[in-house]
Amino acid sequence: MGEFDFIARHFRPLAGKGAMELRNDGATMSVPVGEELVLSSDTMIEGLHFLPDDPARSIAQKLLRCNLSDLAAMGSRPCHYMLNVSVPADRHYDERWFTEFAEGLEADQKQFGMTLLGGDTTGSPFPLMLNVTILGTVRRGEALRRNGSQPGDGVWVTGSLGRAALGLQVRLGKLRHADTSLVEAYRVPTPRVGLSLYGIVSAAMDISDGLVQDCGHIAEESGIAITLFEELLPFSEAVRAHLTEYRETILLGGDDYELLMTCPADQEEVLQKHCETHGVPVTKVGTVTEGQGVTVLDKHHRPICFSRTGWQHF
Amino acid sequence: MGEFDFIARHFRPLAGKGAMELRNDGATMSVPVGEELVLSSDTMIEGLHFLPDDPARSIAQKLLRCNLSDLAAMGSRPCHYMLNVSVPADRHYDERWFTEFAEGLEADQKQFGMTLLGGDTTGSPFPLMLNVTILGTVRRGEALRRNGSQPGDGVWVTGSLGRAALGLQVRLGKLRHADTSLVEAYRVPTPRVGLSLYGIVSAAMDISDGLVQDCGHIAEESGIAITLFEELLPFSEAVRAHLTEYRETILLGGDDYELLMTCPADQEEVLQKHCETHGVPVTKVGTVTEGQGVTVLDKHHRPICFSRTGWQHF
């Protein structure tokens, strides 16, 4: 198949304002006065970030949602994305696969209010590689950061944790007799787009590399220490059923794409009300103190020792 | 090596305003009032878009310059770029390689006035894959397009053509006893950033997929026909020496990264003066007429027949 026909068939219907119908190597985008751009970029590689037999639709959604989660972590509203696809010639990534892939993109474009702006399609010896650079906007100076945590703040997370990490274990055939919703959580995360947390939380990021490692990022950037209480961590029943056997997987595993925040005591009620209004569960799971590093305390308030910290990309 | 140390060593020194020292998954960028953003994205894959033994420095420069050329084609000034790198674990892409790669990025950042804004680093089974999304600005509504050519316009190109296509043949060992400057042209193109052609030219793009194919894009987008005159095409001596034997490679080969423009007759002098002021050679090579498609006429004004149209990405 030719590059230009391929783009026209699958991606042109997804193109929005400024994309020039993908007929140009470039695209244009306006940023409203008083706002600034927020950008993030994530690559997904077959075999590393998804499995070749994952549904094309869910691969597309995960690709967008990982990036959407980065915008959510900065308090930004999505508007466009650039898509780069490197397609192996000799594999099962055929017309049907890309039709389903485009359907996944389209569904999430509608759900999250954004359009395709441009990108690049190329052949590849192996494997399938997907990359999105996502573009959102935020009121100037109001992007959430990782470096504002203060001793005395609480540590908060949205949603529940560990489902995606266990879902991966199910997919790899290592965990049997588990709830099928775990696989779905691994395949199609729920980015917490749409909250307005500027002025409420003191630091925010999304949990992509694992709770402990990502708390470490906030601790390092803010120059503080974080203590987490295992008994406070929000786990679904499906996760709780495996907590003893898979404790490290659950606490260190990535792919949650929930928000991790620190919040001053006097803003806790505001945070809870705001999240409630938006239908987003939020739970206080720890505290910020002076010092450095991350400690997880078990129900007897003894520190848990881990064999690693979290996901290393390479 | 760990991802975070790797980024800190090689890429943090390249980060500019809004990049948050690459400590965040996201970045911010302001766009001045009255301007809009121009974006373009290009992927380069080992073995397809560069050769594993090309110098790391020149691979970095080519990566940026292909993208810079897309901005140049739209009349946009570069300001930032997002960099995505997928690194194979078992090959020669080691500390030294990435040190030289970062030196290439740094040199071009300085030359073209831009900084690293963010991106993504991941492991990869194979091969090395590099992707840049480049960001520039242009006065609102003044981005150059491909669809404004009118019958009666002239067809113009900057610089000289065919050097990179022959340079690739040299690199592949197919062309011997050629000028070494050809290889340099293949490895490090010269994007024509800095011209201000809005209101002068009627359409513009960069020549990346080959002169004939790229003329075809303008013809199709503008709904016109283009006739090129082989005898008018600007070739260096090093290219002219191989014109008989490598005619198709030279006329169809890509990687020139020169500007291809159409210009109304009453703007020709302005175009020539503007390019002269900026030290950019410019040559009239053809005409725009009613109709469709691209024809190349030889010195006897007979149409040249080609076996293919140009570079297909897959």
XYZ file of C-alpha atoms in Angstrom:
628
model
C 0.000 0.000 0.000
C 1.165 3.533 -0.711
C 1.875 5.945 2.081
C -0.384 8.686 0.795
C -3.421 6.466 0.174
C -2.885 4.827 3.563
C -2.923 8.188 5.319
C -5.969 9.315 3.329
C -7.967 6.189 4.166
C -7.202 5.822 7.832
C -6.118 9.147 9.234
C -7.606 11.937 7.096
C -11.094 11.438 8.594
C -9.540 12.121 12.013
C -7.895 15.394 11.035
C -9.209 18.604 12.506
C -8.702 22.336 12.103
C -5.143 23.298 11.228
C -4.276 19.824 9.951
C -4.750 20.859 6.301
C -6.369 17.459 5.744
C -2.909 15.916 6.345
C -1.968 17.057 2.842
C 0.987 19.019 4.163
C 4.065 17.958 6.141
C 3.174 20.649 8.657
C 0.131 21.872 10.515
C -0.938 25.035 12.301
C -2.553 25.625 15.644
C -3.731 28.734 17.478
C -3.403 29.210 21.216
C -5.997 31.528 22.794
C -4.698 34.742 24.379
C -4.017 34.200 28.087
C -3.359 30.494 27.621
C -0.218 28.533 27.018
C 0.495 25.248 25.359
C 1.159 22.031 27.260
C 2.923 19.232 25.393
C 3.779 15.666 26.169
C 5.026 12.744 24.119
C 4.893 8.981 24.572
C 6.112 6.104 22.463
C 4.576 2.638 22.492
C 6.480 -0.295 21.020
C 5.052 -3.694 20.185
C 6.224 -6.261 22.714
C 7.282 -3.621 25.228
C 4.248 -1.399 25.777
C 1.576 -3.555 24.204
C 1.273 -7.119 23.014
C 0.890 -7.908 19.316
C -2.463 -9.596 19.890
C -3.954 -6.764 21.941
C -6.978 -5.365 20.083
C -5.984 -2.571 17.676
C -8.758 -0.415 19.073
C -7.458 -0.633 22.631
C -3.848 -0.019 21.508
C -5.019 3.217 19.901
C -6.886 4.196 23.033
C -3.987 3.411 25.334
C -1.651 5.432 23.131
C -3.891 8.487 23.400
C -4.769 7.958 27.051
C -1.176 7.692 28.290
C -0.629 11.073 26.725
C -3.955 12.440 27.938
C -2.939 11.402 31.436
C 0.198 13.559 31.140
C -2.004 16.532 30.232
C -4.363 15.734 33.105
C -1.393 15.705 35.484
C -0.609 19.261 34.440
C -4.208 20.464 34.550
C -4.381 20.970 30.799
C -7.294 20.481 28.422
C -6.432 18.421 25.312
C -6.995 19.862 21.855
C -4.776 18.103 19.285
C -2.226 15.356 18.782
C 0.532 14.480 16.347
C 0.680 10.773 15.443
C 3.781 8.927 14.266
C 3.443 5.370 13.038
C 6.208 3.006 11.914
C 4.622 0.009 10.233
C 6.404 -3.319 9.771
C 5.743 -4.689 6.269
C 5.638 -8.391 6.998
C 3.290 -8.689 9.925
C -0.365 -8.641 10.717
C -0.737 -4.865 10.664
C -2.994 -4.829 7.639
C -5.901 -2.742 6.412
C -8.284 -4.301 8.875
C -5.931 -3.714 11.779
C -5.534 -0.042 10.928
C -9.271 0.384 10.379
C -9.827 -0.770 13.961
C -6.886 1.298 15.175
C -8.417 4.412 13.593
C -11.783 3.591 15.161
C -10.106 3.579 18.568
C -8.533 6.949 17.856
C -11.848 8.355 16.682
C -13.755 7.156 19.749
C -11.263 8.804 22.079
C -11.061 11.971 20.013
C -14.783 12.374 20.561
C -14.676 11.432 24.226
C -11.831 13.776 25.087
C -12.496 16.594 22.613
C -9.465 16.658 20.388
C -8.436 16.113 16.762
C -5.486 14.752 14.812
C -3.161 17.556 13.715
C -0.406 15.808 11.766
C 2.426 13.350 12.031
C 4.471 10.932 10.041
C 3.989 7.448 8.634
C 6.924 5.300 7.659
C 7.824 1.689 7.034
C 9.845 -0.174 9.609
C 11.825 -3.403 9.610
C 10.304 -4.348 12.976
C 8.410 -3.773 15.331
C 5.258 -1.620 15.189
C 6.086 1.675 16.877
C 3.545 4.293 17.781
C 4.246 7.763 19.060
C 1.945 10.576 20.031
C 2.838 14.142 20.892
C -0.232 15.585 22.546
C -1.093 19.259 22.716
C -3.311 20.897 25.257
C -3.829 24.350 26.679
C -3.896 25.772 30.166
C -4.297 29.291 31.560
C -0.866 30.879 31.484
C 1.159 29.994 34.558
C -1.439 27.542 35.870
C 0.107 24.246 34.742
C 0.391 21.860 37.694
C 3.955 20.940 38.678
C 5.770 18.325 40.686
C 7.836 20.616 42.810
C 5.396 22.384 45.133
C 4.894 19.807 47.918
C 5.408 21.097 51.459
C 5.829 19.228 54.751
C 2.393 18.823 56.266
C 0.654 18.223 52.931
C -1.298 15.038 52.432
C -0.661 12.615 49.573
C -3.709 11.803 47.454
C -4.528 9.496 44.546
C -7.527 9.250 42.248
C -9.314 6.009 41.402
C -7.867 2.703 42.492
C -4.400 1.224 42.069
C -2.780 -1.945 40.823
C -5.415 -3.116 38.381
C -3.315 -2.519 35.259
C -0.201 -4.113 36.769
C -2.175 -7.267 37.586
C -3.886 -7.096 34.198
C -0.469 -7.317 32.546
C 0.310 -10.408 34.618
C -2.952 -11.946 33.413
C -2.044 -11.096 29.810
C 1.386 -12.685 30.254
C -0.279 -15.856 31.538
C 1.362 -15.533 34.963
C -1.813 -14.750 36.891
C -4.776 -17.056 36.388
C -8.340 -17.014 37.678
C -8.328 -13.245 37.937
C -11.091 -10.772 37.177
C -11.214 -9.886 33.468
C -11.654 -6.204 34.374
C -7.944 -6.212 35.263
C -6.976 -6.792 31.627
C -9.323 -4.050 30.530
C -7.688 -1.659 33.024
C -4.280 -2.540 31.558
C -5.473 -2.043 28.003
C -7.632 1.066 28.330
C -6.716 3.341 31.238
C -8.922 6.224 32.369
C -7.014 9.506 32.209
C -8.335 12.016 34.741
C -8.835 14.812 32.244
C -11.208 17.634 33.157
C -10.358 18.418 36.769
C -9.295 21.976 37.654
C -6.830 21.553 40.498
C -4.689 24.677 40.167
C -4.614 26.458 43.531
C -5.901 23.334 45.280
C -3.067 20.808 45.057
C 0.583 21.679 45.689
C 2.026 19.110 43.263
C 0.649 16.600 40.768
C 1.728 13.938 38.339
C 0.222 10.803 36.869
C 1.117 7.322 38.075
C 2.644 5.707 35.019
C 5.873 4.139 36.304
C 4.420 2.803 39.572
C 3.176 4.456 42.752
C 6.444 4.284 44.705
C 8.698 5.471 41.904
C 6.344 8.283 40.961
C 6.087 9.400 44.600
C 9.886 9.458 44.429
C 9.734 11.944 41.573
C 7.540 14.327 43.560
C 9.745 13.847 46.645
C 12.875 14.639 44.667
C 11.456 17.588 42.727
C 9.875 19.112 45.846
C 12.769 18.324 48.199
C 10.572 16.510 50.701
C 9.897 12.968 51.961
C 6.727 10.973 51.360
C 5.283 8.323 53.639
C 2.543 6.074 52.249
C 0.264 3.890 54.357
C -0.498 0.587 52.691
C -3.775 0.217 54.551
C -5.016 3.503 53.047
C -4.246 2.601 49.414
C -7.408 2.231 47.329
C -7.634 -1.265 45.854
C -10.575 -2.823 44.079
C -11.811 -6.217 45.261
C -10.180 -7.832 42.223
C -6.817 -6.393 43.288
C -7.245 -7.029 46.985
C -7.732 -10.728 46.232
C -4.093 -10.906 45.080
C -2.539 -8.473 47.538
C -0.573 -11.012 49.526
C 0.899 -12.835 46.561
C 1.427 -9.817 44.288
C 2.168 -7.055 46.774
C 5.276 -5.780 44.968
C 3.604 -5.960 41.553
C 0.673 -3.954 42.865
C 2.682 -1.321 44.749
C 5.435 -0.895 42.146
C 3.641 -1.792 38.922
C 2.939 0.992 36.490
C 0.206 1.846 34.017
C -2.340 3.076 36.560
C -2.659 6.513 34.944
C -4.338 7.809 38.066
C -3.382 11.210 39.464
C -0.916 11.442 42.333
C -1.186 14.734 44.205
C -0.072 16.454 47.352
C -2.532 18.811 48.982
C -2.244 21.267 51.885
C -4.474 20.432 54.852
C -6.636 23.522 54.348
C -7.465 22.477 50.773
C -8.424 18.871 51.474
C -12.150 19.533 51.569
C -12.001 21.570 48.377
C -10.098 18.758 46.661
C -12.611 16.143 47.785
C -15.611 18.257 46.734
C -14.088 19.087 43.346
C -13.348 15.440 42.611
C -16.771 14.383 43.800
C -18.413 16.908 41.490
C -16.532 15.334 38.594
C -17.277 11.758 39.674
C -13.643 11.003 40.366
C -12.871 8.967 43.522
C -9.994 10.439 45.526
C -8.218 8.993 48.554
C -5.659 10.286 51.029
C -2.877 7.715 51.147
C 0.063 9.392 52.867
C 1.837 12.403 54.221
C 4.594 14.784 53.225
C 7.378 15.418 55.737
C 10.798 17.001 55.771
C 13.521 14.721 54.473
C 13.836 12.715 51.300
C 12.717 9.478 49.696
C 9.575 7.388 49.849
C 8.585 4.977 52.609
C 5.614 2.615 52.493
C 4.383 1.480 55.911
C 2.431 -1.733 56.386
C -0.582 -2.010 58.670
C 1.756 -2.346 61.674
C 3.497 0.839 60.477
C 6.679 -1.058 59.648
C 8.499 -0.003 56.459
C 8.038 -2.403 53.541
C 11.272 -3.377 51.747
C 11.175 -3.646 47.959
C 13.530 -5.447 45.585
C 13.230 -2.631 42.997
C 11.669 0.829 42.733
C 9.486 0.683 39.639
C 9.418 0.585 35.877
C 12.675 1.426 34.118
C 12.174 2.260 30.465
C 15.576 0.870 29.562
C 21.955 2.630 32.181
C 18.900 4.105 33.817
C 16.440 6.166 31.843
C 16.488 9.146 34.171
C 20.289 9.399 34.422
C 20.553 8.965 30.684
C 18.172 11.855 30.055
C 19.944 14.003 32.647
C 23.381 13.437 31.131
C 22.612 13.812 27.475
C 19.451 15.815 27.055
C 18.992 18.045 30.124
C 21.739 20.453 28.959
C 19.737 20.969 25.763
C 16.488 21.840 27.505
C 15.172 25.371 27.267
C 12.399 27.481 28.714
C 9.217 25.554 29.414
C 11.008 22.196 29.449
C 11.130 22.083 33.273
C 14.622 20.626 32.940
C 12.977 17.490 31.482
C 11.931 16.557 35.019
C 8.298 16.381 34.025
C 6.465 14.256 31.455
C 5.068 17.458 30.018
C 6.301 20.881 29.008
C 4.814 24.293 28.444
C 5.224 26.814 25.668
C 3.852 30.283 25.054
C 2.859 31.557 21.637
C 3.084 35.343 21.166
C -0.170 37.194 20.511
C -0.779 37.532 16.772
C 1.210 34.408 15.983
C 0.220 30.802 15.564
C 2.042 27.569 16.040
C 3.431 25.494 13.168
C 4.166 21.847 13.851
C 5.783 19.060 11.914
C 7.003 15.596 12.792
C 9.524 13.231 11.210
C 10.748 9.795 12.173
C 14.168 8.437 11.241
C 14.850 4.700 11.497
C 18.238 3.042 11.412
C 18.760 1.300 8.090
C 15.931 3.196 6.402
C 16.642 6.880 6.932
C 20.249 6.684 8.078
C 22.945 4.033 8.127
C 24.200 2.600 11.426
C 27.741 3.804 10.734
C 26.739 7.374 9.867
C 28.308 9.734 12.423
C 26.033 10.266 15.449
C 26.509 14.012 15.115
C 25.248 14.105 11.544
C 22.303 11.805 12.361
C 21.237 14.320 15.021
C 21.626 17.177 12.589
C 19.702 15.443 9.835
C 16.897 14.626 12.268
C 16.517 18.282 13.215
C 17.096 19.622 9.719
C 14.439 17.464 8.037
C 11.992 18.947 10.494
C 13.437 22.446 10.172
C 12.928 22.149 6.439
C 9.221 21.489 7.002
C 9.018 24.689 9.030
C 10.961 26.583 6.349
C 8.481 25.355 3.750
C 5.681 26.972 5.742
C 7.573 30.201 6.422
C 7.830 29.500 10.160
C 10.620 30.328 12.597
C 11.689 27.378 14.791
C 11.575 27.673 18.584
C 11.392 24.224 20.191
C 11.350 20.505 19.506
C 10.153 17.325 21.209
C 12.584 14.400 20.888
C 11.623 10.729 21.052
C 14.360 8.132 21.142
C 13.983 4.330 21.151
C 17.329 2.791 21.989
C 18.246 -0.826 21.192
C 20.054 -2.402 24.143
C 22.465 -4.639 22.318
C 24.078 -2.421 19.741
C 26.667 0.254 19.457
C 24.459 3.081 20.701
C 26.480 3.639 23.840
C 27.430 6.614 26.006
C 29.924 7.873 23.473
C 27.435 7.621 20.645
C 24.838 9.640 22.539
C 27.413 12.202 23.626
C 28.155 12.879 19.958
C 24.454 12.763 19.120
C 23.751 15.425 21.749
C 26.630 17.536 20.397
C 24.957 17.480 16.996
C 21.663 18.559 18.517
C 23.360 21.329 20.457
C 25.189 22.686 17.435
C 21.979 22.917 15.441
C 19.995 24.332 18.351
C 22.465 27.218 18.388
C 22.536 27.626 14.634
C 18.770 27.647 14.197
C 17.730 29.272 17.479
C 15.694 26.639 19.258
C 15.728 24.462 22.386
C 14.652 21.002 23.455
C 11.201 21.067 25.074
C 10.513 17.454 26.025
C 9.989 13.982 24.678
C 10.318 10.367 25.565
C 13.120 7.828 25.871
C 12.454 4.123 25.773
C 14.219 0.867 25.136
C 13.640 -0.939 21.856
C 14.291 -4.457 20.631
C 15.645 -3.079 17.353
C 16.388 -0.721 15.554
C 17.330 2.788 16.737
C 14.343 5.025 16.062
C 14.403 8.779 16.325
C 11.457 11.099 16.109
C 11.214 14.857 16.332
C 8.113 16.991 16.521
C 9.257 20.512 15.781
C 7.470 23.660 16.856
C 7.740 27.030 15.230
C 5.700 30.184 15.022
C 4.408 32.284 12.170
C 2.225 35.399 11.990
C -1.350 34.233 12.156
C -2.669 33.243 8.744
C 0.716 33.662 7.055
C 1.856 30.029 6.936
C 2.861 29.124 3.366
C 0.697 26.455 1.735
C 0.798 24.076 -1.196
C -2.526 24.944 -2.725
C -2.130 28.485 -4.058
C -0.409 27.912 -7.435
C -2.061 29.561 -10.426
C -1.563 29.001 -14.163
C 1.077 31.465 -15.322
C 3.177 31.154 -12.149
C 6.794 30.086 -12.449
C 8.236 27.102 -10.567
C 11.315 27.887 -8.474
C 13.775 25.933 -6.354
C 16.454 27.020 -3.888
C 20.013 25.692 -3.895
C 20.967 22.796 -6.120
C 19.394 19.381 -6.582
C 20.415 15.735 -6.586
C 23.460 15.901 -4.327
C 21.886 13.984 -1.446
C 20.415 11.310 -3.719
C 23.850 10.688 -5.235
C 25.427 10.884 -1.787
C 23.241 7.979 -0.706
C 24.436 5.990 -3.732
C 28.018 6.674 -2.663
C 27.224 5.559 0.883
C 25.642 2.364 -0.433
C 28.811 1.639 -2.435
C 26.946 1.864 -5.753
C 28.554 5.072 -6.968
C 32.350 5.274 -6.864
C 34.834 8.027 -7.632
C 32.325 10.700 -6.699
C 32.852 13.982 -4.897
C 32.813 13.536 -1.084
C 30.618 16.636 -0.780
C 27.740 14.479 -2.055
C 27.853 12.316 1.075
C 27.935 15.411 3.242
C 24.841 16.743 1.440
C 23.059 13.462 2.151
C 24.048 13.482 5.801
C 23.585 17.140 6.712
C 21.064 19.008 4.571
C 20.677 22.783 4.657
C 17.123 23.743 5.597
C 16.159 27.129 4.144
C 14.993 28.605 7.426
C 14.826 32.386 7.717
C 13.229 33.484 4.462
C 9.994 35.521 4.596
C 8.099 34.506 1.516
C 4.494 35.140 2.531
C 2.872 37.367 -0.093
C 5.651 36.597 -2.565
C 5.221 32.941 -3.494
C 1.858 31.332 -4.249
C 2.759 27.874 -2.912
C 5.734 26.276 -1.196
C 6.961 22.976 0.149
C 10.321 21.350 0.739
C 11.779 18.738 -1.572
C 12.064 15.668 0.608
C 10.532 12.871 -1.466
C 12.076 13.912 -4.790
C 11.550 16.848 -7.135
C 8.982 15.198 -9.420
C 6.858 13.673 -6.672
C 6.892 16.863 -4.636
C 5.914 18.920 -7.678
C 3.066 16.418 -7.969
C 1.898 17.346 -4.480
C 1.718 21.041 -5.355
C 0.017 20.238 -8.679
C -2.592 18.102 -6.950
C -3.218 20.458 -4.029
C -3.429 23.514 -6.293
C -5.363 21.821 -9.085
C -2.823 22.779 -11.764
C -0.170 21.164 -13.974
C 3.581 21.686 -13.646
C 6.119 21.507 -16.450
C 9.794 21.330 -15.505
C 12.674 21.958 -17.900
C 15.608 19.636 -17.260
C 18.066 22.119 -18.738
C 17.034 24.742 -16.160
C 17.499 22.503 -13.109
C 20.348 23.668 -10.877
C 22.998 20.953 -10.558
C 26.427 21.241 -8.999
C 29.424 20.081 -11.029
C 29.621 16.968 -8.848
C 26.046 16.072 -9.801
C 26.337 17.074 -13.450
C 29.221 14.586 -13.821
C 26.751 11.736 -13.238
C 23.704 13.155 -14.979
C 23.646 10.718 -17.869
C 24.116 7.585 -15.824
C 22.012 8.609 -12.794
C 19.349 10.806 -14.381
C 16.417 9.109 -12.642
C 18.194 9.022 -9.265
C 18.895 12.725 -9.540
C 15.440 13.812 -10.733
C 13.439 11.498 -8.488
C 15.762 11.056 -5.529
C 14.773 12.678 -2.282
C 16.536 14.270 0.664
C 17.313 17.606 -1.045
C 15.489 19.677 1.573
C 15.506 22.634 -0.784
C 12.408 24.790 -1.155
C 10.081 24.226 -4.090
C 7.903 27.245 -4.787
C 5.552 28.675 -7.350
C 5.661 32.421 -7.887
C 3.468 34.820 -9.868
C 5.323 36.611 -12.660
C 4.974 39.999 -10.968
C 6.718 38.725 -7.822
C 9.720 37.093 -9.496
C 12.042 40.010 -8.956
C 10.985 40.352 -5.323
C 11.618 36.633 -4.801
C 15.066 36.812 -6.365
C 16.065 39.901 -4.376
C 14.787 38.438 -1.101
C 16.701 35.208 -1.613
C 19.821 37.101 -2.691
C 19.667 39.173 0.494
C 19.655 35.967 2.517
C 22.416 34.333 0.484
C 20.102 31.641 -0.850
C 20.464 30.719 -4.545
C 17.125 30.470 -6.327
C 16.388 29.237 -9.852
C 13.326 29.220 -12.073
C 12.908 25.666 -13.325
C 9.429 25.418 -14.775
C 5.949 26.762 -15.315
C 2.456 26.273 -13.974
C -0.352 25.678 -16.480
C -3.933 24.517 -16.413
C -4.336 20.763 -16.208
C -2.862 18.207 -13.908
C 0.293 16.214 -13.248
C 3.995 16.882 -13.688
C 5.980 16.727 -16.897
C 9.763 17.004 -17.181
C 10.988 18.088 -20.609
C 14.504 17.272 -21.829
C 16.652 19.772 -23.709
C 14.761 18.939 -26.913
C 11.521 19.631 -25.020
C 10.506 15.975 -25.188
C 8.829 14.511 -22.060
C 11.101 12.262 -19.999
C 9.544 8.922 -19.008
C 10.250 7.624 -15.493
C 9.970 4.122 -14.091
C 8.656 5.435 -10.755
C 7.586 8.764 -9.273
C 9.682 9.169 -6.120
C 10.237 7.971 -2.583
C 7.473 5.867 -1.055
C 7.750 5.622 2.707
C 6.218 2.158 2.716
